[in-house]
Coordinates of C-alpha atoms in Angstrom, one line a residue:
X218 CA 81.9 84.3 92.6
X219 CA 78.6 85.6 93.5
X220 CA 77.0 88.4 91.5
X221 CA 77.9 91.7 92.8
X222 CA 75.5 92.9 95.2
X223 CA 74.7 96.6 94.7
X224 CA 71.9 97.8 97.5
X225 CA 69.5 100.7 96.8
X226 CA 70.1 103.8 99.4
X227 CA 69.6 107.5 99.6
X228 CA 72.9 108.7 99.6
X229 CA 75.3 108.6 96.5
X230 CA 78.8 108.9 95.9
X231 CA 80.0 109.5 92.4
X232 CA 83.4 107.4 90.8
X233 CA 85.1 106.1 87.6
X234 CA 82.9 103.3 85.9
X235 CA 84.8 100.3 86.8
X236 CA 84.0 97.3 83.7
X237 CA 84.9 94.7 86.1
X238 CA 84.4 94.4 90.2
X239 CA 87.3 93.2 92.4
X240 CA 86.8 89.9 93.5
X241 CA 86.9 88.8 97.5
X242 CA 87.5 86.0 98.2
X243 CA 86.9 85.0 102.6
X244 CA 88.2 81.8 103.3
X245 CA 85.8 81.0 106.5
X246 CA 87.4 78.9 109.9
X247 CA 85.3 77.1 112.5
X248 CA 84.7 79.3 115.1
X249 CA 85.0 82.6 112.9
X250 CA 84.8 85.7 114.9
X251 CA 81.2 87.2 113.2
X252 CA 82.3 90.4 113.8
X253 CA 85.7 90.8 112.3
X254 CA 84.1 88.8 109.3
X255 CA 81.0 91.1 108.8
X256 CA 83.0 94.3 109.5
X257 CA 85.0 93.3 106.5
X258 CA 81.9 92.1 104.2
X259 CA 80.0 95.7 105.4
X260 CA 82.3 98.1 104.2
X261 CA 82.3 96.2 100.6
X262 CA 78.4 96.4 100.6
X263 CA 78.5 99.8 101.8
X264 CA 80.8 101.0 98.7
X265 CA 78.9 99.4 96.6
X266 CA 75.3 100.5 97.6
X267 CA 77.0 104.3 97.6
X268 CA 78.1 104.0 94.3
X269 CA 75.5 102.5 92.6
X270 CA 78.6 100.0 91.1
X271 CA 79.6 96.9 91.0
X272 CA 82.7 98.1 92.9
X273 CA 83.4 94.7 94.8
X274 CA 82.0 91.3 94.2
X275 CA 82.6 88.4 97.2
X276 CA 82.4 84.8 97.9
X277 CA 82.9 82.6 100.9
X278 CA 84.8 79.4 100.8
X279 CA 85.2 76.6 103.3
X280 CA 87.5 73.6 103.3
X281 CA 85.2 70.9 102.5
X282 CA 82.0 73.2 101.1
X283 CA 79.8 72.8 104.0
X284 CA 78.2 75.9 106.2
X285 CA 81.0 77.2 108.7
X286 CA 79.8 78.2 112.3
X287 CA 80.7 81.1 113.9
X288 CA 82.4 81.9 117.5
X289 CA 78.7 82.8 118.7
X290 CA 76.8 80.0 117.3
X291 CA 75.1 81.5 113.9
X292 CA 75.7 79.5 111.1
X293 CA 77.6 81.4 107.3
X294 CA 76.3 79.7 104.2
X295 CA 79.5 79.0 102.1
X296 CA 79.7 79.3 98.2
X297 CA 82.0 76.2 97.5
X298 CA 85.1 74.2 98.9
X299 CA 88.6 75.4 99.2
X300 CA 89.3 76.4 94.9
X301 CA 91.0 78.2 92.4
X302 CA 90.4 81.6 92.6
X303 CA 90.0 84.6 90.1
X304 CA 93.9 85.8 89.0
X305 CA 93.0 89.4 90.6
X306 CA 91.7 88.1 93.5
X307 CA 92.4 88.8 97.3
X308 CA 92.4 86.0 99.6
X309 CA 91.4 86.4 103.1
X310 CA 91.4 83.8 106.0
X311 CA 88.4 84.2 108.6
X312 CA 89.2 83.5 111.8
X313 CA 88.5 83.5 115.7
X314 CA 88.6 81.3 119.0
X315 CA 91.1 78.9 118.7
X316 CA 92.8 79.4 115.7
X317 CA 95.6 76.8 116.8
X318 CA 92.8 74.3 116.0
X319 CA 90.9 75.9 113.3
X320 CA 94.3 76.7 111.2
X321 CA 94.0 73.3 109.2
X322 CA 97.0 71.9 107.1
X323 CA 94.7 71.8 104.0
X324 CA 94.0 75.3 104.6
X325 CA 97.7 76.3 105.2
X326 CA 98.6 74.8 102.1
X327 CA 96.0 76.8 99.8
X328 CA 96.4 80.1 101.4
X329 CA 100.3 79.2 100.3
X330 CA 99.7 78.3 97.2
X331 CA 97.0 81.3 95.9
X332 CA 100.6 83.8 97.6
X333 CA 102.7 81.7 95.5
X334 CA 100.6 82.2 92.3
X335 CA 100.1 86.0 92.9
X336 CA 97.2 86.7 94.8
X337 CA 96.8 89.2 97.8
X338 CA 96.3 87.3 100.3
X339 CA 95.3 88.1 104.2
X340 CA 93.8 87.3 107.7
X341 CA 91.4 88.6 109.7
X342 CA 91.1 88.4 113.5
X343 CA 93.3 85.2 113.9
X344 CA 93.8 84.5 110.3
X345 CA 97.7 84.9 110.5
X346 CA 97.7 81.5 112.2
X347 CA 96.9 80.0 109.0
X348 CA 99.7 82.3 107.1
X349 CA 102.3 81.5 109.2
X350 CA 101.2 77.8 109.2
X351 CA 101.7 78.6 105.5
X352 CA 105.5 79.6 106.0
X353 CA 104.8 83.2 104.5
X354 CA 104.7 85.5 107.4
X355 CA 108.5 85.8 108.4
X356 CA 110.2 88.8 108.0
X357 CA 107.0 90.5 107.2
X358 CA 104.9 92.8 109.2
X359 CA 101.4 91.3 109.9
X360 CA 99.1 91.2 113.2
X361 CA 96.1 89.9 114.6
X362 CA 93.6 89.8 117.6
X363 CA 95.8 91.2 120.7
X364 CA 94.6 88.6 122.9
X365 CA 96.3 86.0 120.8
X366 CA 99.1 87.7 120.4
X367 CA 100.8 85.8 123.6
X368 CA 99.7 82.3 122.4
X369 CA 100.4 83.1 118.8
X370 CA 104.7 83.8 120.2
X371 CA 104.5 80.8 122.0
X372 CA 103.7 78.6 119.3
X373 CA 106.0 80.7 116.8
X374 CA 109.0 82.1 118.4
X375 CA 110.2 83.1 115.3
X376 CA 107.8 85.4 114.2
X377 CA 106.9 88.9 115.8
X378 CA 103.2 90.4 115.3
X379 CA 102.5 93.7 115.9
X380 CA 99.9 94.7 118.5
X381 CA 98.4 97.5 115.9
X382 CA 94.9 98.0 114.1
X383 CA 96.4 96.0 110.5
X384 CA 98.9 95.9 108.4
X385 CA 99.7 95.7 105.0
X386 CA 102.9 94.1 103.7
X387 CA 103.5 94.2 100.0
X388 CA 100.5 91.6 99.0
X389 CA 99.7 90.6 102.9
X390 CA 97.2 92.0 104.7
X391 CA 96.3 91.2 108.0
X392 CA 94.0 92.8 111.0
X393 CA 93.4 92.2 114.7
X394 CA 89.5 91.3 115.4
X395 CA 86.6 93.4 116.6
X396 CA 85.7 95.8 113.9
X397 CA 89.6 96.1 112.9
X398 CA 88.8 95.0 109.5
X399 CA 86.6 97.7 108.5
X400 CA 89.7 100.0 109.1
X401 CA 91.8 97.6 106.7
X402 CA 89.3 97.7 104.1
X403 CA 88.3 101.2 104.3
X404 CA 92.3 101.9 103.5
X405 CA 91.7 99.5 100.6
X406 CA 88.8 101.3 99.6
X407 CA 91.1 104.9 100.1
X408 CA 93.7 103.3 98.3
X409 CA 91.5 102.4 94.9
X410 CA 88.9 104.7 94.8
X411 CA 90.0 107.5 96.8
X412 CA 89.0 109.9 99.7
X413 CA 85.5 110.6 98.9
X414 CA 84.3 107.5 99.1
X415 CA 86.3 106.2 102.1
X416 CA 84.7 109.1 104.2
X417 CA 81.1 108.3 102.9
X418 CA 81.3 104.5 104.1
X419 CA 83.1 105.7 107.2
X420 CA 80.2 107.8 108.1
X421 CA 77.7 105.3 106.9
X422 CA 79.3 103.0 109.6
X423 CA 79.1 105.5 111.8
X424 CA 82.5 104.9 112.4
X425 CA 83.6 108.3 113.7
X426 CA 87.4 108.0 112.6
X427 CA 89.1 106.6 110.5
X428 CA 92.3 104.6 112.3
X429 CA 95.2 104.9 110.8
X430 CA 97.2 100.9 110.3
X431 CA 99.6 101.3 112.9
X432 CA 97.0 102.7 115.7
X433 CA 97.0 100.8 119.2
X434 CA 94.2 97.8 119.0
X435 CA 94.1 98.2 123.3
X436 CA 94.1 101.3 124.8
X437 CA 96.9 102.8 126.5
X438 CA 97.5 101.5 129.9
X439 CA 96.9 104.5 131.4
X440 CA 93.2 104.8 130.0
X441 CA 92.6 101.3 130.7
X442 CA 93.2 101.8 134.4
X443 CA 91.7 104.6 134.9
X444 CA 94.5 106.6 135.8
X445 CA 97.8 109.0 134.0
X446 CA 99.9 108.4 137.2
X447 CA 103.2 108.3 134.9
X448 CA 105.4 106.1 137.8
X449 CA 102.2 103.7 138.1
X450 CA 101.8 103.2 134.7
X451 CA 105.8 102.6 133.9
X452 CA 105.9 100.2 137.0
X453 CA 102.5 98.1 134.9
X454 CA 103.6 98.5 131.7
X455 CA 107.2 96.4 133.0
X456 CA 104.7 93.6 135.0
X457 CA 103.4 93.4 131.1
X458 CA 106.6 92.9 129.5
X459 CA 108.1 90.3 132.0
X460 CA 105.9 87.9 133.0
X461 CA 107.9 85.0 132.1
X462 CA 110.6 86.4 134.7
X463 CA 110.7 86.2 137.8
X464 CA 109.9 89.9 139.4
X465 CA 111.8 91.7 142.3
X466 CA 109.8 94.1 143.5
X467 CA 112.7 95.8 145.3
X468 CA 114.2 96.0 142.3
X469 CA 111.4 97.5 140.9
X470 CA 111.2 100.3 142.7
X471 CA 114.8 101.3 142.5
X472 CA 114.3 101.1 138.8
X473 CA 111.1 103.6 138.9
X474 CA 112.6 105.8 141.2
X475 CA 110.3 105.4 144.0
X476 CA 110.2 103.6 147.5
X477 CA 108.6 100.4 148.3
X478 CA 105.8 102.1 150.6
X479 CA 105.3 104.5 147.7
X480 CA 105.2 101.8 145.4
X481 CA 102.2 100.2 147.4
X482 CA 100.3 103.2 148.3
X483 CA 99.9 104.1 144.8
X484 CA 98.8 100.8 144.1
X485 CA 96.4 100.8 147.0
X486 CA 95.3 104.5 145.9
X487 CA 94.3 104.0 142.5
X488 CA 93.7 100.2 142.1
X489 CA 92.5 99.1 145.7
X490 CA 95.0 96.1 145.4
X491 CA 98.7 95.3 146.4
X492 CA 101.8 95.3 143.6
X493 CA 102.1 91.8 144.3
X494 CA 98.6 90.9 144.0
X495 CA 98.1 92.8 140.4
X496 CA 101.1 91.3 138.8
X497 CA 100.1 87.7 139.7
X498 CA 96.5 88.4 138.2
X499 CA 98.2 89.3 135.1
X500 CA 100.5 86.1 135.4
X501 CA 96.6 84.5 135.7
X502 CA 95.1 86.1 132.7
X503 CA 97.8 85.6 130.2
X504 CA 98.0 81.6 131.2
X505 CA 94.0 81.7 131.0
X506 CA 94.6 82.6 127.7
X507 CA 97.4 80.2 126.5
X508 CA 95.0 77.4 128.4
X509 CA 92.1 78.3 126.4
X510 CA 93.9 79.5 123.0
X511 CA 97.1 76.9 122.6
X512 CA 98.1 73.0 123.3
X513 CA 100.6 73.8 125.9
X514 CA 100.9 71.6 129.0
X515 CA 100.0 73.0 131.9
X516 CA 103.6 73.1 133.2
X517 CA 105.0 74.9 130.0
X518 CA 102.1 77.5 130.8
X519 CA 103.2 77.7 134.0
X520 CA 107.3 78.5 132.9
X521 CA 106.0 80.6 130.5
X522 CA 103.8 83.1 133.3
X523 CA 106.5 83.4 135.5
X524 CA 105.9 80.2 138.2
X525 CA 108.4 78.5 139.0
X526 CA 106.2 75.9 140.2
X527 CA 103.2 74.2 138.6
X528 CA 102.0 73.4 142.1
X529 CA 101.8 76.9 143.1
X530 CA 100.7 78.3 139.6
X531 CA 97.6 75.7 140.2
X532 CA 96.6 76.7 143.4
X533 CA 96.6 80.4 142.5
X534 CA 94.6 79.3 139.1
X535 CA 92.1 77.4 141.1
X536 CA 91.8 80.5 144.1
X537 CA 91.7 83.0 141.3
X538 CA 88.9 80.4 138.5
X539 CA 87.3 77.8 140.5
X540 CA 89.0 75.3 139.1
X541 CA 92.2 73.6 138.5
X542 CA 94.3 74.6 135.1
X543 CA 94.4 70.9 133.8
X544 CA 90.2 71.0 134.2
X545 CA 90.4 74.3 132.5
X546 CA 92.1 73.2 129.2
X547 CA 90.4 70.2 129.1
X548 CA 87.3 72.1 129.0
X549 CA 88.4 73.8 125.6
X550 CA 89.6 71.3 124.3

């Protein structure tokens, strides 16, 4: 571990004299998502510098040793290979874009064993790919980066993230990307050294709020359009949950309690775009994402976006991208 870091700032936050710091251990992933990672690393420095103590110590491992490159090309110096780790020790895994790829076998099988032996052990961003690799996410409540979250079921059918802020499940801990961290490690913070402190590195983020664990990671459909029109945003939020199926928009309407013209005008009115034409770009975003994100053939993305033909799902790919869907993955591959 490296020696605790304890900054010099203005403000001050009395606690208990701790004799020993908590040791954090981040287990960094090609292609790391820098934010989720430093989110995570800030709060510690933050509680720290408030303090005046040696509240939390940290260290960075990476499977062979070497420097680990993040998603936006900055390079993490790394303390040592993949190790044994201090017996009080939480584990975390550091992830980003393409976790399928980053989540190593090696790496699955440490993360196993420090859980087996008794450490806490967690994943931010995309980390969970490498717990469930591990075979110690089922029946457990965990979650990651939302837009994963469709890949991540494809891949394991058996398992069911949550699309929430974190979550903490008896000794795993896990958190979507983005600044989501913080949120996780600010309840850690709450949870060991109580409210006082919590607020202060919250407000030294400038973090206005402090989210509670099962908080929304997306906003609601109705922000993110633009729009509280309660029979448009019941008739999107059912495009969302069945895109694998094939949609009757007749149907649709009966279901919603509202007419076929009505259906379109509102559609027209507050999105400028036809019913049909919205659900088919949603069709198009989630199989962007398992193109970019999984190993799927392009046919089983197709079946699992709700074409029934990879002929048509290509043309509407390359109308709606530029370019065909097999060019696509190839391209992140």
């Amino acid at each position: 571990m490296q020696d605790p870091i304890i900054p010099k700032g203005v403000a001050h936050v009395p606690v208990d004299a701790v004799t020993t710091p908590d040791p954090i251990i981040f287990a960094l992933q090609p292609n790391l998502s820098m934010l989720a990672f430093t989110s995570a690393v800030e709060t510690l420095r933050i509680a720290n510098q408030l303090t005046g103590q040696n509240l939390y110590s940290w260290a960075t491992m990476s499977e062979t040793g070497e420097n680990v490159r993040c998603s936006n090309g900055i390079e993490i110096g790394i303390d040592s290979p993949l190790g044994e780790t201090p017996a009080n020790a939480a584990v975390f895994i550091c992830s980003g874009v393409q976790p399928e790829r980053a989540a190593s076998q090696r790496m699955a099988d440490w993360i196993r064993l420090q859980w087996r032996v008794g450490r806490r052990v967690g994943g931010l961003c995309t980390g969970a790919y490498t717990l469930a690799k591990a075979g110690i996410l089922e029946g457990r409540d965990f979650t990651l980066h939302w837009e994963n979250i469709p890949p991540f079921r494809e891949q394991f059918p058996n398992l069911s993230p949550l699309e929430q802020l974190y979550a903490i499940d008896d000794r795993i801990m896990t958190s979507g990307g983005g600044v989501a961290p913080m949120d996780l490690f600010l309840k850690l913070i709450y949870d060991r050294h109580g409210a006082q402190l919590a607020r202060a590195v919250l407000n030294m983020c400038l973090h206005t709020v402090q989210r509670s664990e099962t908080d929304r990671q997306q906003s609601s459909t109705a922000a993110l359009i633009g729009n509280r029109n309660d029979k448009l945003v019941r008739i999107i939020s059912y495009f969302e949950e069945n895109l694998e199926e094939t949609v009757d928009l007749d149907s649709v309407t009966r279901d919603m309690g509202v007419s076929r013209r009505q259906m379109e005008r509102l559609f027209k009115q507050h999105l400028n775009t036809t019913p049909k034409r919205f659900l088919q770009e949603l069709r198009l975003q989630k199989a962007r994402i398992l193109l970019a994100e999984t190993d799927m053939a392009v046919v089983e993305v197709a079946t699992a976006c709700g074409y029934e033909s990879v002929g048509n799902f290509s043309k509407r790919f390359r109308e709606a991208y530029g370019m065909s869907p097999h060019r696509f993955s190839a391209g992140h591959g």
